XYZ file of C-alpha atoms in Angstrom:
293
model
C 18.686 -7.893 36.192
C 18.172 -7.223 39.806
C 17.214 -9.037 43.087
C 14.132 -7.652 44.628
C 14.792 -7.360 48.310
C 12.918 -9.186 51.015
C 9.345 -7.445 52.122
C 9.659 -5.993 55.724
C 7.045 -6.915 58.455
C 5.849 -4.048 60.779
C 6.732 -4.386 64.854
C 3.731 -5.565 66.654
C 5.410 -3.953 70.024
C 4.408 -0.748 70.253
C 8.000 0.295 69.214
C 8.603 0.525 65.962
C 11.694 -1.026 64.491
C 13.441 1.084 61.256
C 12.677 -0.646 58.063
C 15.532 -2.357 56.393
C 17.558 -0.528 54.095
C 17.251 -1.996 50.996
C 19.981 -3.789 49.549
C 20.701 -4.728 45.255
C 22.619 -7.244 44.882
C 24.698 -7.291 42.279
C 24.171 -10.174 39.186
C 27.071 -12.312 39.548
C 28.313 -14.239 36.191
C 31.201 -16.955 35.462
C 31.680 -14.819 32.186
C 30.602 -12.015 30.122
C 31.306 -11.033 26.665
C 31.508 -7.740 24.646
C 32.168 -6.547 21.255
C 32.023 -3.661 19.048
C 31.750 -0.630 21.358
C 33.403 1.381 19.159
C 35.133 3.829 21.580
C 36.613 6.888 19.902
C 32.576 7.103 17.653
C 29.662 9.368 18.062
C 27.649 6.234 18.134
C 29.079 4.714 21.183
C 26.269 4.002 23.722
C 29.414 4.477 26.599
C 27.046 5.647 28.952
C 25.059 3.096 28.957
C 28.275 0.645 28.834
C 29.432 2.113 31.768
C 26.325 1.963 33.933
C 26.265 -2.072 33.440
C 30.147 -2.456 34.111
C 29.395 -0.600 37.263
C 26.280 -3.184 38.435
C 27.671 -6.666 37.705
C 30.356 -8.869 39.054
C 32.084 -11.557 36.661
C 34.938 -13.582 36.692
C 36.482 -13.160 33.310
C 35.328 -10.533 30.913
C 35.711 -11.115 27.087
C 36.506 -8.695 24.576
C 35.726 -9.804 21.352
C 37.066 -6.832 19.093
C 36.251 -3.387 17.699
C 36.541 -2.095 21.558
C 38.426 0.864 20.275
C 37.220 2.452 16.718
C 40.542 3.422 15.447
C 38.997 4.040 12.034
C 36.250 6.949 13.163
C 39.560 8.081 15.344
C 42.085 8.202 12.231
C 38.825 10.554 10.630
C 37.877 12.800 13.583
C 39.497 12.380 17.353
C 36.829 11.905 19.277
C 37.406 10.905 22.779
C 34.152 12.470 25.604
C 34.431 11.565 29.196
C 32.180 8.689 29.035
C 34.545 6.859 26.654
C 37.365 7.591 29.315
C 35.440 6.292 32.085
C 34.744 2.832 30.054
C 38.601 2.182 29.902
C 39.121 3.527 33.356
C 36.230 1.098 34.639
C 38.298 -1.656 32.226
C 41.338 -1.249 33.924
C 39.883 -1.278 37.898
C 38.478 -4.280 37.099
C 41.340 -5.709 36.046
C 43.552 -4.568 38.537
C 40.513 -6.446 41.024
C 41.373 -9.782 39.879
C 38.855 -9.946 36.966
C 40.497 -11.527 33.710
C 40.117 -9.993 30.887
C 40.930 -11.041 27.669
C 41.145 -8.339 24.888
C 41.281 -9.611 21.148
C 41.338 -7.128 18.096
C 38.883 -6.753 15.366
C 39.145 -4.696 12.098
C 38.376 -1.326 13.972
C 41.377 -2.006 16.404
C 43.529 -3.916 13.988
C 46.506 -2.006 15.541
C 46.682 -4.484 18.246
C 46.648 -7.440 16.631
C 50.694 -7.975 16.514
C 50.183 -7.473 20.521
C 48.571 -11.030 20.773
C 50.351 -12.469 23.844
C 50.689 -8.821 25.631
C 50.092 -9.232 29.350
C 49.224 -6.893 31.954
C 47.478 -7.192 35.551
C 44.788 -9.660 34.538
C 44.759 -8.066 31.321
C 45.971 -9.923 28.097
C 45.496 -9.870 24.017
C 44.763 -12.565 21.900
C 43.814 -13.092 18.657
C 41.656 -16.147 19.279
C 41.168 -17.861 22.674
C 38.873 -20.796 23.740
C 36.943 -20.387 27.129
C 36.358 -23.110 29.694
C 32.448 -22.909 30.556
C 30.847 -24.302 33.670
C 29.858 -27.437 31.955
C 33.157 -27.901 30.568
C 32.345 -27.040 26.736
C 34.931 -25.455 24.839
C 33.879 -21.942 23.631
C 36.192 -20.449 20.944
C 36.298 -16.554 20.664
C 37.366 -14.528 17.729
C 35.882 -11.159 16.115
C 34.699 -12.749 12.954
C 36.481 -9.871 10.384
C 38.815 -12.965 8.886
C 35.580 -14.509 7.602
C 34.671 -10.787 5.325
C 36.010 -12.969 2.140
C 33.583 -16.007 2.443
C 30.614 -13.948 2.241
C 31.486 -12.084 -0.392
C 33.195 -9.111 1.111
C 36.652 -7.728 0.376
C 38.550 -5.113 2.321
C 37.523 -2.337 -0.183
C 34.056 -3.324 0.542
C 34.471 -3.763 3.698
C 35.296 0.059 3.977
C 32.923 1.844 1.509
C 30.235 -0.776 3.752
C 31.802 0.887 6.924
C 30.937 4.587 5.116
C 27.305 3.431 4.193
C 26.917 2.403 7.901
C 28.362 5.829 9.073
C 25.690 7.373 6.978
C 23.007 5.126 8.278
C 24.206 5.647 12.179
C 24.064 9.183 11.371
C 20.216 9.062 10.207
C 19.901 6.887 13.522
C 21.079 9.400 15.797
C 18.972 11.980 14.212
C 16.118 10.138 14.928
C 16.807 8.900 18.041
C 17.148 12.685 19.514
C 13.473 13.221 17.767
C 11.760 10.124 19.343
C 14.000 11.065 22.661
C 12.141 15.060 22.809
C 8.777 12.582 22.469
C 9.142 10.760 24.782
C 10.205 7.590 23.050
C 12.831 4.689 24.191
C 15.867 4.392 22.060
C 15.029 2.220 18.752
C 17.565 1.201 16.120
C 16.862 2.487 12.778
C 20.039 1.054 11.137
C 18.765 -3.024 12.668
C 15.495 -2.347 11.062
C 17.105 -1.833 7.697
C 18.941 -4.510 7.920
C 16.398 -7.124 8.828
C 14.512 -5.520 5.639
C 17.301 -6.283 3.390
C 17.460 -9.501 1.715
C 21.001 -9.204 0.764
C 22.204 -8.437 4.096
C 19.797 -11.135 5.581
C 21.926 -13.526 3.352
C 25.100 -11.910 4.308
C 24.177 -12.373 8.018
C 23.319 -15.639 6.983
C 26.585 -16.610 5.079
C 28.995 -15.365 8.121
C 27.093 -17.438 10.471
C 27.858 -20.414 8.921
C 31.336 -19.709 7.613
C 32.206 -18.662 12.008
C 30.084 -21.985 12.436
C 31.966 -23.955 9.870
C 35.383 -22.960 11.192
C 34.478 -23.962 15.248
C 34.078 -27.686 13.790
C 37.148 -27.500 12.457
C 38.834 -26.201 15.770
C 36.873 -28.960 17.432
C 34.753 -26.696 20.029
C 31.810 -26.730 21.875
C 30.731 -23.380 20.724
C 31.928 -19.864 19.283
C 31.159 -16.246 20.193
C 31.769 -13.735 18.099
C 30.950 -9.987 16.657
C 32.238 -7.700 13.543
C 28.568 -7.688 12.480
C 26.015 -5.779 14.450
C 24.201 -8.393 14.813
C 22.890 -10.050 17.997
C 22.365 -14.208 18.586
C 22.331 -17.333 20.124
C 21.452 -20.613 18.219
C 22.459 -23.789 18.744
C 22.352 -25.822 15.341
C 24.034 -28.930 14.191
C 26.124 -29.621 17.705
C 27.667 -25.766 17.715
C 26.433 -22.821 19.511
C 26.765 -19.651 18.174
C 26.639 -16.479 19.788
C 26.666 -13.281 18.367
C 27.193 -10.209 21.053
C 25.860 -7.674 19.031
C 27.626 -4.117 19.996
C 27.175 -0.920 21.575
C 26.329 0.809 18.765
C 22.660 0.073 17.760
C 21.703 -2.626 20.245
C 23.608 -2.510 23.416
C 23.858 -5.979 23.938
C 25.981 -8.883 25.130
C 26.448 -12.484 26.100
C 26.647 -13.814 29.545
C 27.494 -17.530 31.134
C 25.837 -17.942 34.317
C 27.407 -19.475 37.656
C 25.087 -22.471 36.865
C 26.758 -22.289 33.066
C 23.909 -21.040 30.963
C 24.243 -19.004 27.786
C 22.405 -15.870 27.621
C 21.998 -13.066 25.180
C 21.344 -10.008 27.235
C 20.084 -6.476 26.254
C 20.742 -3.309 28.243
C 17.033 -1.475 29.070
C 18.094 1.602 29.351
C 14.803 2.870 31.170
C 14.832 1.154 34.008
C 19.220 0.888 33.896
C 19.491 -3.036 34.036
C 19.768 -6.344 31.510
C 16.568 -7.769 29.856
C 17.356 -11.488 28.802
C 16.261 -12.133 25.038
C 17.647 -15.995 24.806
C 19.071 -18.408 26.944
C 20.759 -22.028 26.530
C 21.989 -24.639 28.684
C 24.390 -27.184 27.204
C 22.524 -29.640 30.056
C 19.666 -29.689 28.900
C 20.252 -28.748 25.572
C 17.477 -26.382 25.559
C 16.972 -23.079 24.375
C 14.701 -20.406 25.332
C 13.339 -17.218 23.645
C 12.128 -14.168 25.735
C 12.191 -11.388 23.023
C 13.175 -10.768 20.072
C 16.045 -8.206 18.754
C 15.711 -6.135 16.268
C-alpha cells in the first residue's frame, strides 16, 4: 500500500519553480507475520517476497514456520539467487534493530531443538505470544502439532505433501501459459481446494482445533500457517489468523501502529499489498475487502 504524494501547484511568477520530487513513503507496521515460504522449492514466490521486505518498515517480524523447505531440499537442492536475497534481506533487518522471531514448522523441523537460539534481534521459538497495540495477547505457532485432530497422521501428512507437489507442479504450468497471455498470476491448487468438500472440512477442523487450543492458553488471539490457507475471523472471543504462504497466495498478516489486524495480499502488478480483511479489537469490527481464493 502506498502514500500518494501531495499534488504540486505551478509558480504564478514568471519563474518557474522545479516540481517536487516525488517521495513513497514507506507503510510502517507494529508487526508483520509470515509463513510458509518454502525457501529451497520451485514454488517459492521469493521474488515477490523480496520486493515487499524491501518497501515496508515494522517493528517485529514473525515467522510462523515452513520458512525454509527442508523437505523439497532433502529431494532436489535447490537454492536461486532470489531465495538468497530473502535470507540476506532477513538478516539486515535484523541486524537494524527489527525483532524477529523465527519458529519451525514441519518443513523446517530441523530447528525446532534450537527454540531459545538468539542472535542480533534474531531468536527461535517454538510458540511465542505477541503484545498487540491494544494489549491483546496473540499466541503464534505453525499449526503442524494439530495434523492428528483432523484426521491426519505423519504418513499422510507426507503422501498429502507429494499430492500437493503434483498439484503445484500443474500450477506452475499454467501459470507460465496464462503469463505468455497476458494473464495475472491465479492459483490453481486454492481453487481445488475450495472445490473439495473434504478439504473444506479439513480446513474447517484445524481451525477450530488452533482455536480450541488459544482458549486453553488463555489469549486474545492466534496466528498461524501449515495450511495454505489464508484468514482472519474473529468467532466466539478468539481471533484467528491464518497467513497463508508464499506459495499459491502470497499473503500475510499485518498489525497496524493504530493495532488493527489485517490480512494482506501481495499484487504483484502494480508491486504493493491489497488488504482483503481487517479487524480492530476496539471496535470489535471486522471488515471484508476481497475475497481469497
Amino acid at each position: 500500500m502506498s502514500i500518494k504524494p501531495t499534488n504540486t501547484k505551478r509558480a504564478t511568477s514568471s519563474q518557474a519553480i522545479p516540481p517536487i520530487a516525488t517521495l513513497k513513503k514507506k507503510p510502517s507496521y507494529h508487526a508483520i507475520w509470515l509463513s510458509d515460504v518454502h525457501l529451497g522449492s520451485k514454488d517459492c514466490k521469493a521474488e515477490y517476497l523480496l520486493q515487499l521486505l524491501k518497501q515496508v518498515d515494522t517493528d517485529s517480524l514473525y515467522l510462523v514456520g515452513d520458512i525454509l523447505d527442508v523437505w523439497a531440499l532433502k529431494r532436489r537442492v535447490y537454492w536461486p539467487e532470489s531465495h538468497n536475497k530473502v535470507l540476506q534481506q532477513l538478516l539486515k533487518m535484523a541486524r537494524n534493530g527489527v525483532k524477529i522471531v523465527y519458529l519451525p514448522g514441519n518443513h523446517d523441523e530441523t530447528l525446532k531443538p534450537y527454540s531459545g537460539f538468539h542472535l542480533w534481534d534474531l531468536s527461535i521459538a517454538n510458540e511465542y505470544i505477541h503484545i498487540g497495540v491494544s494489549g491483546r495477547k496473540i499466541l503464534m505457532l505453525h499449526g503442524d502439532q494439530f495434523d492428528g485432530e483432523v484426521c491426519v497422521g505423519r504418513a499422510y501428512a507426507k503422501l498429502g505433501d507429494h499430492l500437493y507437489d503434483l498439484l503445484l507442479w500443474l500450477n506452475r504450468c499454467l501459470h507460465q501459459v496464462r503469463g505468455l497471455m497476458g494473464y495475472p498470476y491465479w492459483s490453481l491448487a486454492s481453487y481445488i481446494k475450495l472445490k473439495i468438500n473434504k478439504a473444506q472440512q479439513a480446513i474447517s477442523d484445524y481451525q477450530a482445533a488452533v482455536s480450541r487450543y488459544a482458549n486453553i492458553k488463555e489469549v486474545d488471539g492466534v496466528i498461524c500457517g501449515h495450511i495454505h490457507q489464508p484468514a482472519l475471523e474473529h468467532k466466539h472471543g478468539i481471533l484467528y489468523a491464518n497467513d497463508g504462504d508464499w506459495v499459491e497466495n502470497c499473503t500475510l498478516i499485518a498489525e497496524s501502529m493504530q493495532g488493527e489486524f489485517q490480512l494482506l495480499k501481495w499484487d504483484e502488478i502494480n508491486a504493493t499489498t491489497q488488504l482483503i480483511k481487517s479487524f480492530s479489537f476496539d471496535n470489535n469490527q471486522q471488515t471484508a475487502q476481497r475475497h481469497v481464493a
